[in-house]
Short mmCIF file of C-alpha atoms and ligand atoms in Angstrom, two decimals:
data_model
loop_
_atom_site.label_atom_id
_atom_site.label_comp_id
_atom_site.label_asym_id
_atom_site.label_seq_id
_atom_site.Cartn_x
_atom_site.Cartn_y
_atom_site.Cartn_z
CA MET G 145 -30.99 -153.22 -148.49
CA ASN G 146 -31.42 -149.43 -148.76
CA PRO G 147 -29.29 -147.53 -146.27
CA LEU G 148 -31.36 -146.16 -143.39
CA SER G 149 -31.13 -142.43 -142.71
CA ARG G 150 -29.93 -141.44 -139.24
CA SER G 151 -33.46 -140.95 -137.94
CA GLU G 152 -34.62 -144.27 -139.45
CA LEU G 153 -31.64 -146.02 -137.88
CA ILE G 154 -32.40 -144.49 -134.50
CA ASP G 155 -36.05 -145.60 -134.78
CA ALA G 156 -34.98 -149.13 -135.75
CA LEU G 157 -32.56 -149.32 -132.80
CA ALA G 158 -35.24 -147.96 -130.46
CA GLN G 159 -37.50 -150.83 -131.57
CA LEU G 160 -34.80 -153.24 -130.39
CA VAL G 161 -33.75 -151.71 -127.05
CA GLY G 162 -36.37 -149.06 -126.20
CA SER G 163 -36.06 -145.37 -127.10
CA ALA G 164 -34.65 -144.40 -123.68
CA GLN G 165 -31.61 -146.57 -124.42
CA VAL G 166 -30.70 -144.89 -127.72
CA LEU G 167 -28.83 -141.70 -126.89
CA THR G 168 -28.92 -138.95 -129.49
CA GLU G 169 -28.55 -135.63 -127.66
CA ALA G 170 -25.13 -133.96 -127.79
CA ARG G 171 -24.84 -133.63 -124.01
CA ASP G 172 -25.63 -137.34 -123.49
CA LEU G 173 -23.28 -138.44 -126.25
CA ALA G 174 -20.21 -136.41 -125.26
CA PRO G 175 -18.83 -138.79 -122.58
CA TYR G 176 -19.05 -141.74 -124.99
CA PHE G 177 -17.35 -139.96 -127.88
CA THR G 178 -14.13 -138.88 -126.14
CA ASP G 179 -11.53 -141.18 -124.60
CA TRP G 180 -10.21 -141.00 -121.00
CA ARG G 181 -7.05 -139.10 -121.95
CA LYS G 182 -9.01 -136.73 -124.22
CA GLN G 183 -6.74 -137.59 -127.12
CA TYR G 184 -9.47 -138.93 -129.42
CA SER G 185 -12.90 -137.52 -130.11
CA ALA G 186 -15.30 -138.11 -132.99
CA ASN G 187 -19.04 -138.27 -133.58
CA ALA G 188 -21.12 -141.34 -134.34
CA GLU G 189 -24.79 -141.82 -135.26
CA CYS G 190 -25.82 -142.53 -131.66
CA VAL G 191 -25.05 -144.59 -128.54
CA VAL G 192 -27.05 -147.78 -127.92
CA ARG G 193 -27.36 -149.33 -124.46
CA PRO G 194 -28.67 -152.90 -124.81
CA ALA G 195 -29.75 -154.73 -121.64
CA ASN G 196 -28.83 -158.32 -122.48
CA THR G 197 -27.09 -160.61 -124.96
CA GLY G 198 -30.20 -160.95 -127.14
CA GLU G 199 -30.43 -157.18 -127.54
CA VAL G 200 -26.69 -156.92 -128.31
CA SER G 201 -27.15 -159.61 -130.97
CA ARG G 202 -30.06 -157.80 -132.65
CA VAL G 203 -28.27 -154.42 -132.56
CA VAL G 204 -25.16 -155.95 -134.15
CA GLU G 205 -27.21 -157.72 -136.82
CA LEU G 206 -28.98 -154.47 -137.74
CA CYS G 207 -25.75 -152.44 -137.88
CA ALA G 208 -23.94 -155.14 -139.87
CA ASN G 209 -26.77 -155.32 -142.42
CA GLN G 210 -26.56 -151.53 -142.74
CA ASP G 211 -22.75 -151.67 -143.06
CA ILE G 212 -22.46 -149.42 -140.03
CA GLY G 213 -19.32 -149.65 -137.88
CA ILE G 214 -19.87 -150.99 -134.34
CA VAL G 215 -17.76 -149.54 -131.51
CA PRO G 216 -18.04 -151.62 -128.32
CA GLN G 217 -17.53 -149.56 -125.19
CA GLY G 218 -17.03 -150.65 -121.59
CA GLY G 219 -15.89 -148.20 -118.93
CA ASN G 220 -14.09 -146.03 -121.52
CA THR G 221 -10.89 -146.02 -119.46
CA GLY G 222 -8.76 -147.45 -122.29
CA LEU G 223 -5.55 -145.57 -123.05
CA CYS G 224 -5.25 -146.16 -126.82
CA GLY G 225 -8.45 -144.64 -128.24
CA GLY G 226 -10.02 -148.07 -128.88
CA SER G 227 -13.40 -147.41 -127.26
CA VAL G 228 -14.47 -144.27 -129.11
CA PRO G 229 -15.55 -143.68 -132.72
CA THR G 230 -13.02 -142.70 -135.36
CA GLY G 231 -15.42 -140.66 -137.50
CA MET G 232 -14.04 -142.45 -140.60
CA ARG G 233 -17.47 -143.90 -141.50
CA ARG G 234 -20.97 -144.27 -140.08
CA GLU G 235 -20.59 -145.80 -136.60
CA VAL G 236 -22.71 -146.68 -133.58
CA VAL G 237 -21.27 -146.93 -130.07
CA VAL G 238 -22.59 -150.01 -128.25
CA SER G 239 -22.28 -149.46 -124.50
CA LEU G 240 -22.15 -152.68 -122.46
CA SER G 241 -22.86 -150.95 -119.12
CA ARG G 242 -26.34 -152.43 -118.67
CA LEU G 243 -25.09 -156.01 -119.01
CA ASN G 244 -23.99 -155.92 -115.40
CA ARG G 245 -25.31 -159.08 -113.75
CA ILE G 246 -23.24 -161.60 -111.83
CA ARG G 247 -24.80 -164.70 -113.34
CA GLU G 248 -23.31 -167.36 -111.06
CA VAL G 249 -20.68 -167.97 -108.41
CA ASP G 250 -19.49 -171.59 -108.13
CA PRO G 251 -17.21 -171.75 -105.08
CA LEU G 252 -16.42 -175.45 -105.51
CA ASN G 253 -15.35 -174.94 -109.13
CA ASN G 254 -13.72 -171.66 -108.08
CA THR G 255 -15.43 -169.73 -110.88
CA ILE G 256 -17.64 -166.71 -111.33
CA THR G 257 -19.79 -166.08 -114.39
CA VAL G 258 -20.30 -162.39 -115.08
CA GLU G 259 -21.74 -160.19 -117.77
CA ALA G 260 -19.36 -157.98 -119.72
CA GLY G 261 -20.59 -154.70 -118.26
CA CYS G 262 -19.79 -155.66 -114.64
CA VAL G 263 -17.38 -153.09 -113.24
CA LEU G 264 -14.13 -154.80 -112.20
CA ALA G 265 -14.51 -153.69 -108.55
CA ALA G 266 -17.97 -155.32 -108.46
CA VAL G 267 -16.45 -158.64 -109.63
CA GLN G 268 -13.81 -158.39 -106.88
CA THR G 269 -16.56 -157.71 -104.32
CA ALA G 270 -18.70 -160.61 -105.53
CA ALA G 271 -15.69 -162.92 -105.23
CA GLU G 272 -15.07 -161.70 -101.69
CA GLY G 273 -18.72 -162.33 -100.85
CA ALA G 274 -18.09 -166.00 -101.71
CA MET G 275 -14.89 -166.03 -99.58
CA ARG G 276 -12.80 -166.11 -102.74
CA PHE G 277 -10.38 -163.74 -104.48
CA PHE G 278 -10.43 -162.31 -108.01
CA PRO G 279 -6.90 -161.03 -108.60
CA LEU G 280 -7.19 -158.58 -111.50
CA SER G 281 -6.48 -155.13 -110.05
CA LEU G 282 -5.73 -151.75 -111.64
CA ALA G 283 -6.21 -148.12 -110.72
CA ALA G 284 -9.23 -147.83 -113.03
CA GLU G 285 -11.02 -150.76 -111.32
CA GLY G 286 -13.87 -148.55 -110.06
CA SER G 287 -14.86 -147.72 -113.68
CA CYS G 288 -13.42 -150.26 -116.13
CA GLN G 289 -15.59 -153.24 -117.01
CA ILE G 290 -14.70 -156.89 -117.27
CA GLY G 291 -15.57 -156.92 -121.00
CA GLY G 292 -13.08 -154.08 -121.52
CA ASN G 293 -10.49 -155.90 -119.38
CA LEU G 294 -10.86 -159.05 -121.47
CA SER G 295 -10.86 -157.12 -124.74
CA THR G 296 -7.62 -155.34 -123.84
CA ASN G 297 -6.17 -158.35 -121.97
CA ALA G 298 -5.51 -155.89 -119.16
CA GLY G 299 -2.52 -156.41 -116.90
CA GLY G 300 -2.46 -154.36 -113.71
CA VAL G 301 -0.53 -154.88 -110.52
CA ASN G 302 -1.02 -158.58 -109.72
CA VAL G 303 0.21 -160.09 -113.00
CA LEU G 304 3.46 -161.20 -111.37
CA ARG G 305 1.59 -163.77 -109.28
CA PHE G 306 -1.66 -164.38 -111.18
CA GLY G 307 -1.08 -163.48 -114.84
CA ASN G 308 -2.96 -161.15 -117.22
CA THR G 309 -6.73 -161.08 -117.73
CA ARG G 310 -6.27 -163.81 -120.35
CA GLU G 311 -5.13 -166.18 -117.61
CA GLN G 312 -8.32 -165.52 -115.64
CA ALA G 313 -10.77 -166.48 -118.41
CA LEU G 314 -12.12 -170.03 -118.75
CA GLY G 315 -15.04 -169.29 -121.06
CA LEU G 316 -16.69 -166.52 -123.06
CA GLU G 317 -20.02 -165.64 -124.61
CA VAL G 318 -19.54 -163.51 -127.72
CA VAL G 319 -21.82 -161.78 -130.22
CA LEU G 320 -20.14 -162.30 -133.57
CA PRO G 321 -19.95 -159.52 -136.20
CA ASP G 322 -23.08 -160.83 -137.97
CA GLY G 323 -25.12 -160.96 -134.76
CA ARG G 324 -24.91 -164.69 -134.06
CA VAL G 325 -24.18 -165.62 -130.44
CA TRP G 326 -21.32 -167.99 -129.63
CA ASN G 327 -21.91 -169.65 -126.26
CA GLY G 328 -18.47 -170.65 -125.06
CA LEU G 329 -19.29 -170.18 -121.37
CA ARG G 330 -17.46 -173.27 -120.17
CA GLY G 331 -15.97 -173.41 -116.70
CA LEU G 332 -13.37 -176.04 -117.59
CA ARG G 333 -9.73 -176.01 -116.59
CA LYS G 334 -8.99 -178.71 -119.15
CA ASP G 335 -10.54 -178.75 -122.64
CA ASN G 336 -8.36 -179.82 -125.56
CA THR G 337 -10.98 -179.95 -128.29
CA GLY G 338 -9.22 -178.07 -131.06
CA TYR G 339 -8.59 -174.35 -131.37
CA ASP G 340 -9.07 -172.34 -128.17
CA LEU G 341 -11.46 -169.86 -129.76
CA LYS G 342 -11.91 -167.63 -126.72
CA GLN G 343 -8.28 -166.55 -126.99
CA LEU G 344 -9.08 -164.84 -130.31
CA PHE G 345 -11.48 -162.42 -128.63
CA ILE G 346 -9.28 -161.73 -125.59
CA GLY G 347 -7.05 -158.79 -126.43
CA ALA G 348 -8.87 -158.20 -129.76
CA GLU G 349 -10.08 -154.76 -128.59
CA GLY G 350 -13.55 -155.35 -129.98
CA SER G 351 -12.29 -155.95 -133.51
CA LEU G 352 -13.71 -159.50 -133.80
CA GLY G 353 -16.98 -159.38 -131.84
CA ILE G 354 -18.62 -158.19 -128.64
CA ILE G 355 -17.92 -160.14 -125.46
CA THR G 356 -21.18 -160.33 -123.51
CA ALA G 357 -20.25 -162.66 -120.62
CA ALA G 358 -17.33 -164.63 -119.20
CA VAL G 359 -16.50 -167.45 -116.82
CA LEU G 360 -13.55 -166.29 -114.69
CA LYS G 361 -11.26 -168.11 -112.28
CA LEU G 362 -11.43 -167.45 -108.56
CA TYR G 363 -8.69 -168.14 -106.02
CA PRO G 364 -8.53 -168.77 -102.27
CA LYS G 365 -8.77 -165.51 -100.35
CA PRO G 366 -5.36 -164.69 -98.83
CA GLU G 367 -5.54 -164.61 -95.03
CA ALA G 368 -2.66 -162.19 -94.54
CA SER G 369 -1.03 -159.45 -96.55
CA ALA G 370 1.95 -157.13 -96.15
CA THR G 371 2.95 -154.00 -98.07
CA ALA G 372 6.46 -152.56 -98.32
CA TRP G 373 7.78 -149.31 -99.80
CA ILE G 374 11.45 -149.90 -100.59
CA ALA G 375 14.08 -147.32 -101.60
CA LEU G 376 16.83 -148.34 -104.03
CA ASN G 377 19.72 -146.86 -105.95
CA SER G 378 18.70 -148.01 -109.40
CA PRO G 379 16.34 -150.20 -111.45
CA ARG G 380 19.21 -152.69 -111.73
CA GLU G 381 19.02 -153.19 -107.97
CA ALA G 382 15.25 -153.47 -108.21
CA VAL G 383 15.60 -156.40 -110.63
CA GLY G 384 18.14 -158.00 -108.29
CA LEU G 385 15.81 -157.49 -105.32
CA LEU G 386 12.95 -159.06 -107.27
CA ALA G 387 15.00 -162.21 -107.83
CA SER G 388 15.99 -162.30 -104.14
CA LEU G 389 12.44 -161.86 -102.89
CA ARG G 390 11.05 -164.46 -105.26
CA GLY G 391 13.81 -166.86 -104.29
CA GLN G 392 13.08 -166.45 -100.59
CA LEU G 393 9.35 -165.80 -100.52
CA GLY G 394 8.20 -167.50 -103.73
CA ASP G 395 4.56 -166.94 -104.65
CA ARG G 396 3.98 -164.86 -101.53
CA LEU G 397 5.27 -161.96 -103.65
CA VAL G 398 2.15 -160.71 -105.46
CA ALA G 399 3.07 -157.26 -106.83
CA PHE G 400 6.36 -155.48 -107.49
CA GLU G 401 5.98 -151.96 -108.89
CA LEU G 402 8.75 -149.51 -109.77
CA VAL G 403 8.37 -145.78 -109.00
CA SER G 404 11.00 -143.18 -109.87
CA ARG G 405 11.62 -140.21 -107.58
CA ARG G 406 10.25 -137.91 -110.31
CA CYS G 407 6.95 -139.86 -110.31
CA LEU G 408 6.73 -139.67 -106.51
CA GLU G 409 7.31 -135.91 -106.63
CA ALA G 410 4.57 -135.51 -109.26
CA VAL G 411 2.17 -137.40 -106.97
CA LEU G 412 3.13 -135.30 -103.93
CA VAL G 413 2.16 -132.19 -105.91
CA HIS G 414 -0.95 -133.66 -107.49
CA ALA G 415 -2.59 -135.94 -104.88
CA ARG G 416 -3.88 -134.05 -101.88
CA GLY G 417 -2.96 -135.69 -98.57
CA SER G 418 -0.15 -137.81 -100.03
CA SER G 419 3.23 -137.80 -98.30
CA ASP G 420 6.69 -139.24 -98.85
CA PRO G 421 6.71 -142.62 -97.03
CA LEU G 422 10.42 -142.25 -96.14
CA GLY G 423 12.32 -139.40 -94.47
CA ASP G 424 15.14 -139.03 -96.98
CA VAL G 425 15.16 -138.53 -100.72
CA HIS G 426 15.97 -141.65 -102.77
CA PRO G 427 16.28 -142.03 -106.55
CA TRP G 428 14.08 -145.12 -107.00
CA TYR G 429 11.41 -147.03 -105.11
CA VAL G 430 9.59 -150.32 -105.31
CA LEU G 431 6.13 -150.90 -103.92
CA ALA G 432 5.80 -154.60 -103.12
CA GLU G 433 2.79 -156.56 -101.93
CA PHE G 434 2.92 -159.96 -100.24
CA ALA G 435 0.14 -162.40 -99.38
CA ASP G 436 0.00 -165.70 -97.55
CA CYS G 437 -2.21 -167.98 -95.58
CA GLY G 438 -1.60 -167.89 -91.83
CA SER G 439 -1.10 -164.85 -89.63
CA ALA G 440 -0.21 -161.33 -90.78
CA ASP G 441 2.38 -161.11 -87.98
CA ALA G 442 4.18 -164.22 -89.25
CA LEU G 443 4.20 -162.87 -92.82
CA ARG G 444 5.53 -159.48 -91.70
CA ALA G 445 8.22 -161.08 -89.54
CA ASN G 446 9.28 -163.24 -92.47
CA LEU G 447 9.35 -160.21 -94.77
CA GLU G 448 11.32 -158.09 -92.28
CA ARG G 449 13.92 -160.84 -91.96
CA VAL G 450 14.32 -161.04 -95.75
CA LEU G 451 14.49 -157.24 -96.17
CA VAL G 452 17.11 -156.90 -93.42
CA GLY G 453 19.18 -159.51 -95.26
CA CYS G 454 18.86 -157.49 -98.49
CA ALA G 455 19.83 -154.26 -96.67
CA GLU G 456 22.97 -155.96 -95.35
CA SER G 457 23.95 -156.93 -98.88
CA ALA G 458 23.41 -153.25 -99.83
CA ALA G 459 20.58 -154.11 -102.23
CA LEU G 460 18.25 -151.59 -100.62
CA ARG G 461 18.68 -148.14 -99.06
CA ASP G 462 15.64 -148.00 -96.79
CA ALA G 463 12.16 -149.47 -96.44
CA ALA G 464 8.81 -148.74 -94.79
CA LEU G 465 6.38 -151.54 -93.96
CA ALA G 466 2.69 -150.72 -93.62
CA HIS G 467 1.48 -151.33 -90.07
CA SER G 468 -2.22 -151.11 -90.85
CA ALA G 469 -4.63 -151.49 -93.74
CA ALA G 470 -4.88 -147.67 -93.89
CA GLN G 471 -1.10 -147.35 -94.25
CA ALA G 472 -1.08 -149.99 -96.99
CA ARG G 473 -3.85 -148.11 -98.83
CA ALA G 474 -1.86 -144.85 -98.56
CA LEU G 475 1.17 -146.52 -100.17
CA TRP G 476 -0.96 -147.94 -102.97
CA ARG G 477 -2.64 -144.56 -103.45
CA ILE G 478 0.76 -143.10 -104.32
CA ARG G 479 1.24 -145.73 -107.02
CA GLU G 480 -2.30 -145.43 -108.35
CA SER G 481 -2.11 -141.63 -108.56
CA ILE G 482 0.86 -141.65 -110.93
CA PRO G 483 -1.14 -141.78 -114.21
CA GLU G 484 -3.08 -138.62 -113.35
CA ALA G 485 -0.13 -136.87 -111.70
CA GLN G 486 1.80 -136.79 -115.00
CA PHE G 487 -1.12 -136.81 -117.40
CA SER G 488 0.32 -134.84 -120.32
CA ASN G 489 3.39 -136.28 -121.93
CA VAL G 490 4.40 -138.87 -124.51
CA LYS G 491 3.18 -142.15 -123.01
CA HIS G 492 4.79 -145.52 -123.54
CA ASP G 493 3.68 -148.94 -122.38
CA ILE G 494 6.60 -151.18 -123.24
CA SER G 495 7.83 -154.59 -122.20
CA VAL G 496 11.21 -156.26 -122.43
CA PRO G 497 12.56 -159.34 -120.63
CA VAL G 498 12.78 -158.44 -116.92
CA SER G 499 16.54 -159.01 -116.99
CA ARG G 500 16.92 -156.30 -119.67
CA LEU G 501 14.75 -153.60 -118.07
CA PRO G 502 17.65 -151.74 -116.46
CA GLU G 503 19.39 -151.62 -119.82
CA PHE G 504 16.18 -150.35 -121.45
CA ILE G 505 16.00 -147.44 -119.01
CA GLU G 506 19.70 -146.60 -119.26
CA ARG G 507 19.74 -146.72 -123.07
CA SER G 508 16.44 -144.87 -123.59
CA ASP G 509 17.29 -142.14 -121.07
CA ALA G 510 20.65 -141.56 -122.78
CA ALA G 511 19.28 -141.66 -126.35
CA LEU G 512 16.43 -139.27 -125.53
CA GLU G 513 18.74 -136.82 -123.74
CA ARG G 514 20.99 -136.74 -126.81
CA ARG G 515 18.04 -136.05 -129.12
CA PHE G 516 15.90 -133.83 -126.82
CA PRO G 517 18.21 -132.21 -124.26
CA GLY G 518 16.58 -131.63 -120.87
CA VAL G 519 13.99 -134.38 -121.40
CA THR G 520 12.25 -135.70 -118.25
CA PRO G 521 11.21 -139.36 -118.33
CA TYR G 522 8.56 -140.43 -115.78
CA THR G 523 9.45 -144.08 -115.29
CA PHE G 524 7.14 -146.38 -113.36
CA GLY G 525 5.18 -149.57 -113.66
CA HIS G 526 5.07 -153.29 -113.46
CA ILE G 527 8.80 -154.04 -113.32
CA GLY G 528 8.05 -157.53 -112.03
CA ASP G 529 6.43 -158.27 -115.42
CA GLY G 530 9.10 -156.47 -117.49
CA ASN G 531 6.46 -153.79 -118.27
CA LEU G 532 7.22 -150.11 -117.83
CA HIS G 533 5.21 -146.97 -118.35
CA TYR G 534 7.99 -144.80 -119.68
CA ASN G 535 6.33 -141.43 -120.12
CA VAL G 536 8.39 -138.63 -121.57
CA GLY G 537 7.92 -134.94 -120.84
CA MET G 538 9.93 -131.74 -120.54
CA PRO G 539 10.50 -129.53 -117.50
CA ASP G 540 7.65 -127.11 -118.35
CA ALA G 541 4.25 -127.29 -120.00
CA ALA G 542 5.17 -125.36 -123.17
CA ALA G 543 8.23 -127.51 -123.85
CA THR G 544 6.19 -130.65 -123.14
CA ALA G 545 3.54 -129.52 -125.65
CA ALA G 546 6.31 -129.00 -128.22
CA LEU G 547 7.64 -132.48 -127.45
CA ILE G 548 4.17 -134.03 -127.83
CA ALA G 549 3.99 -132.45 -131.28
CA ARG G 550 7.14 -134.48 -132.07
CA ARG G 551 5.68 -137.65 -130.52
CA SER G 552 6.61 -139.89 -133.45
CA GLU G 553 10.28 -138.88 -133.15
CA VAL G 554 10.19 -139.63 -129.41
CA ASN G 555 8.55 -142.98 -130.11
CA ALA G 556 11.19 -143.82 -132.73
CA VAL G 557 13.99 -143.32 -130.18
CA VAL G 558 12.27 -145.40 -127.50
CA TYR G 559 11.04 -148.16 -129.82
CA GLU G 560 14.48 -148.62 -131.34
CA VAL G 561 15.70 -149.63 -127.88
CA VAL G 562 12.60 -151.81 -127.34
CA ASP G 563 13.27 -153.66 -130.61
CA ALA G 564 16.97 -154.05 -129.86
CA LEU G 565 16.06 -155.74 -126.55
CA GLY G 566 13.41 -158.03 -128.05
CA GLY G 567 10.49 -156.15 -126.48
CA SER G 568 6.93 -155.07 -127.28
CA ILE G 569 5.61 -151.55 -127.94
CA SER G 570 2.33 -152.38 -126.18
CA ALA G 571 2.62 -154.51 -123.09
CA GLU G 572 -0.88 -154.17 -121.64
CA HIS G 573 -2.85 -151.24 -123.08
CA GLY G 574 -3.40 -152.57 -126.61
CA LEU G 575 -3.17 -150.82 -129.97
CA GLY G 576 -6.49 -149.04 -130.49
CA GLN G 577 -6.04 -146.01 -132.73
CA LEU G 578 -2.85 -144.90 -131.00
CA LYS G 579 -0.57 -147.69 -132.20
CA ARG G 580 -2.53 -148.96 -135.22
CA GLU G 581 0.04 -147.63 -137.68
CA GLU G 582 3.08 -147.99 -135.44
CA ILE G 583 2.61 -151.72 -134.99
CA LEU G 584 3.13 -152.30 -138.72
CA ALA G 585 6.83 -151.63 -138.26
CA HIS G 586 7.15 -153.99 -135.27
CA LYS G 587 5.38 -157.17 -136.39
CA SER G 588 6.58 -159.47 -139.15
CA ALA G 589 4.73 -159.56 -142.48
CA LEU G 590 3.65 -163.11 -141.65
CA GLU G 591 2.17 -162.11 -138.28
CA LEU G 592 0.25 -159.26 -139.90
CA GLU G 593 -0.99 -161.60 -142.65
CA MET G 594 -2.29 -164.09 -140.04
CA MET G 595 -4.00 -161.30 -138.08
CA ARG G 596 -5.68 -159.97 -141.24
CA ALA G 597 -6.79 -163.50 -142.21
CA ILE G 598 -8.46 -163.95 -138.81
CA LYS G 599 -10.16 -160.57 -139.12
CA ARG G 600 -11.44 -161.41 -142.64
CA ALA G 601 -12.68 -164.83 -141.52
CA LEU G 602 -14.70 -163.53 -138.57
CA ASP G 603 -15.64 -160.06 -139.79
CA PRO G 604 -15.72 -160.15 -143.61
CA ARG G 605 -17.74 -156.92 -143.74
CA GLN G 606 -15.21 -155.16 -141.49
CA VAL G 607 -17.91 -153.69 -139.25
CA MET G 608 -16.34 -154.41 -135.85
CA ASN G 609 -14.53 -151.47 -134.31
CA PRO G 610 -13.26 -150.00 -137.60
CA GLY G 611 -9.91 -148.22 -137.58
CA LYS G 612 -8.65 -150.03 -134.47
CA VAL G 613 -5.88 -152.62 -134.11
CA LEU G 614 -5.47 -153.29 -137.86
P1 LIG O 872 -12.91 -149.49 -122.75
O1 LIG O 872 -11.94 -148.39 -122.58
O2 LIG O 872 -14.34 -149.11 -122.80
O3 LIG O 872 -12.55 -150.30 -124.08
C1 LIG O 872 -11.25 -150.77 -124.32
C2 LIG O 872 -11.25 -151.59 -125.62
O4 LIG O 872 -12.03 -152.77 -125.46
C3 LIG O 872 -11.87 -150.87 -126.80
O5 LIG O 872 -11.23 -151.26 -127.96
C4 LIG O 872 -13.32 -151.36 -126.81
O6 LIG O 872 -13.91 -151.29 -128.09
C5 LIG O 872 -13.15 -152.78 -126.35
N1 LIG O 872 -14.29 -153.31 -125.57
C6 LIG O 872 -14.79 -152.85 -124.40
N2 LIG O 872 -15.76 -153.67 -123.96
C7 LIG O 872 -15.87 -154.66 -124.87
C8 LIG O 872 -16.69 -155.82 -124.98
N3 LIG O 872 -17.60 -156.14 -124.04
N4 LIG O 872 -16.53 -156.62 -126.06
C9 LIG O 872 -15.63 -156.33 -127.02
N5 LIG O 872 -14.82 -155.25 -126.97
C10 LIG O 872 -14.95 -154.44 -125.90
N6 LIG O 872 -4.60 -151.06 -118.12
C11 LIG O 872 -3.81 -152.10 -117.76
O7 LIG O 872 -3.70 -153.06 -118.51
N7 LIG O 872 -3.12 -152.08 -116.58
C12 LIG O 872 -3.21 -151.05 -115.71
O8 LIG O 872 -2.57 -151.07 -114.67
C13 LIG O 872 -4.05 -149.96 -116.05
N8 LIG O 872 -4.19 -148.92 -115.22
C14 LIG O 872 -4.98 -147.88 -115.57
C15 LIG O 872 -5.11 -146.80 -114.70
C16 LIG O 872 -5.89 -145.71 -115.04
C17 LIG O 872 -6.01 -144.56 -114.08
C18 LIG O 872 -6.58 -145.71 -116.28
C19 LIG O 872 -7.47 -144.56 -116.67
C20 LIG O 872 -6.47 -146.77 -117.15
C21 LIG O 872 -5.67 -147.86 -116.81
N9 LIG O 872 -5.53 -148.96 -117.66
C22 LIG O 872 -4.73 -150.01 -117.30
C23 LIG O 872 -6.21 -148.97 -118.97
C24 LIG O 872 -7.69 -149.47 -118.93
O9 LIG O 872 -8.25 -149.30 -117.66
C25 LIG O 872 -7.76 -150.92 -119.32
O10 LIG O 872 -7.37 -151.05 -120.67
C26 LIG O 872 -9.15 -151.55 -119.16
O11 LIG O 872 -9.04 -152.94 -119.37
C27 LIG O 872 -10.19 -150.97 -120.11
O12 LIG O 872 -11.47 -151.37 -119.68
P2 LIG O 872 -12.75 -150.52 -120.08
O13 LIG O 872 -13.97 -151.25 -119.63
O14 LIG O 872 -12.63 -149.13 -119.65
O15 LIG O 872 -12.68 -150.62 -121.67
C1 LIG O 873 -0.73 -147.96 -114.71
O1 LIG O 873 -0.06 -148.97 -114.55
O2 LIG O 873 -0.85 -147.10 -113.83
C2 LIG O 873 -1.48 -147.84 -115.98
O3 LIG O 873 -1.27 -148.81 -116.90
C3 LIG O 873 -1.89 -146.49 -116.41
C4 LIG O 873 -0.86 -145.68 -117.14
O4 LIG O 873 0.06 -146.20 -117.75
O5 LIG O 873 -1.01 -144.47 -117.18
ZN1 LIG O 874 0.09 -150.30 -116.13
#
């Protein structure tokens, strides 16, 4: 087939989805071509906004036949440059935003079937409307889409109790790289009929196909919740406290997030209206969320009793319990504001076994200080999952810019510690463009060979999200 010129391609796409849904003007394209952190920006032929699975299928088939790279895009909140073009070849961005229907809620099966472009917050709201709970929660939930969450296997703050996005998916509908549609929309909790194909597409960052719909698990809606902001001496004590709370409160503990004093101070400067929840200055904090059936008073009384016990054993310095939903929201706003409050630095999204997290922080802090004296790590994140956002800056903007220019040296120091502790260099954000090369040094040759074999089997023409993951 002769390659279509740009204008012929745009006409052909317009035939499939309508001309209003093929964006070609620079001002319309700009938001789709640059990632959330403004680290990656490149042009593509156009942006296509199909309305349903059939249109996605026909767009993919056309692009594949033209050997044009296909870049699936959800809410474009990804942090590794996976959702924007690379500019390495002819590419088309396929926005899933118009596939935003809740197809079905089945309260007795505890499932919801949604299209990929549903914003995460809308899925949570639909679950609530059915007196159920959808547990995936992250600060970008007002913009990120469920297709993006599945494709990055997003984590967020409730993984401790409910698991990653992968654990929420029972079935998928996927447009394969040649345009065929795989209908795997099964709402089964048990199905041992060979390979679990949906798992290939979850966390694949759009490199194996486009997810167009999913069947997701729902849970009983918790009747009561409690939120605590807890001050501690060190991450080591935070890990000890986690074990204590889980031992005494079990699955009532839903979230357990670490915040360093430096992160809190960045939020106090950045987020208008935020305030320090405690009177005194403390080096480390944990934000913990609890949920239960029964009364909120009973849950709070139980939690207070446990926290007093921990204070007596010197495991915690101080704590503030939210007394209203507004107070709980204010505490969570501090946590959710951290990414934007320390936007520019060398970001890391690492995981190690929970038991080794304190050692990771101690060793990385010391190694970085030796190599880059005066360095300022912003340490926060999902300590309950062994996942930290360990973001490294310098005391002023010019020095931080100089450090960012030496990002690979910073990464080498941090990743050496990660490897020594048996960890991962991407816990929840994925690889995208950011870690595409880096990962080669952290996976075995056999793992890389298996990944490449899967890619070749499903996408022999290599059209899906070129230049990402592999
Ligand atoms: P996009 O950014 O649009 O895309 C991400 C990747 O998925 C790309 O590779 C893209 O090509 C692919 N993709 C998107 N949709 C599809 C589809 N339908 N089919 C196939 N491939 C597709 N992440 C966490 O894990 N935990 C957090 O706590 C967290 N907090 C965040 C807080 C903030 C303030 C921000 C800005 C981001 C945060 N993130 C977090 C990162 C981001 O929100 C998640 O990775 C999210 O899952 C991305 O969803 P999205 O719809 O924006 O996807
Ligand atoms: C978070 O947990 O806040 C996110 O993953 C975002 C980030 O790391 O910046
Ligand atoms: Zn995170």
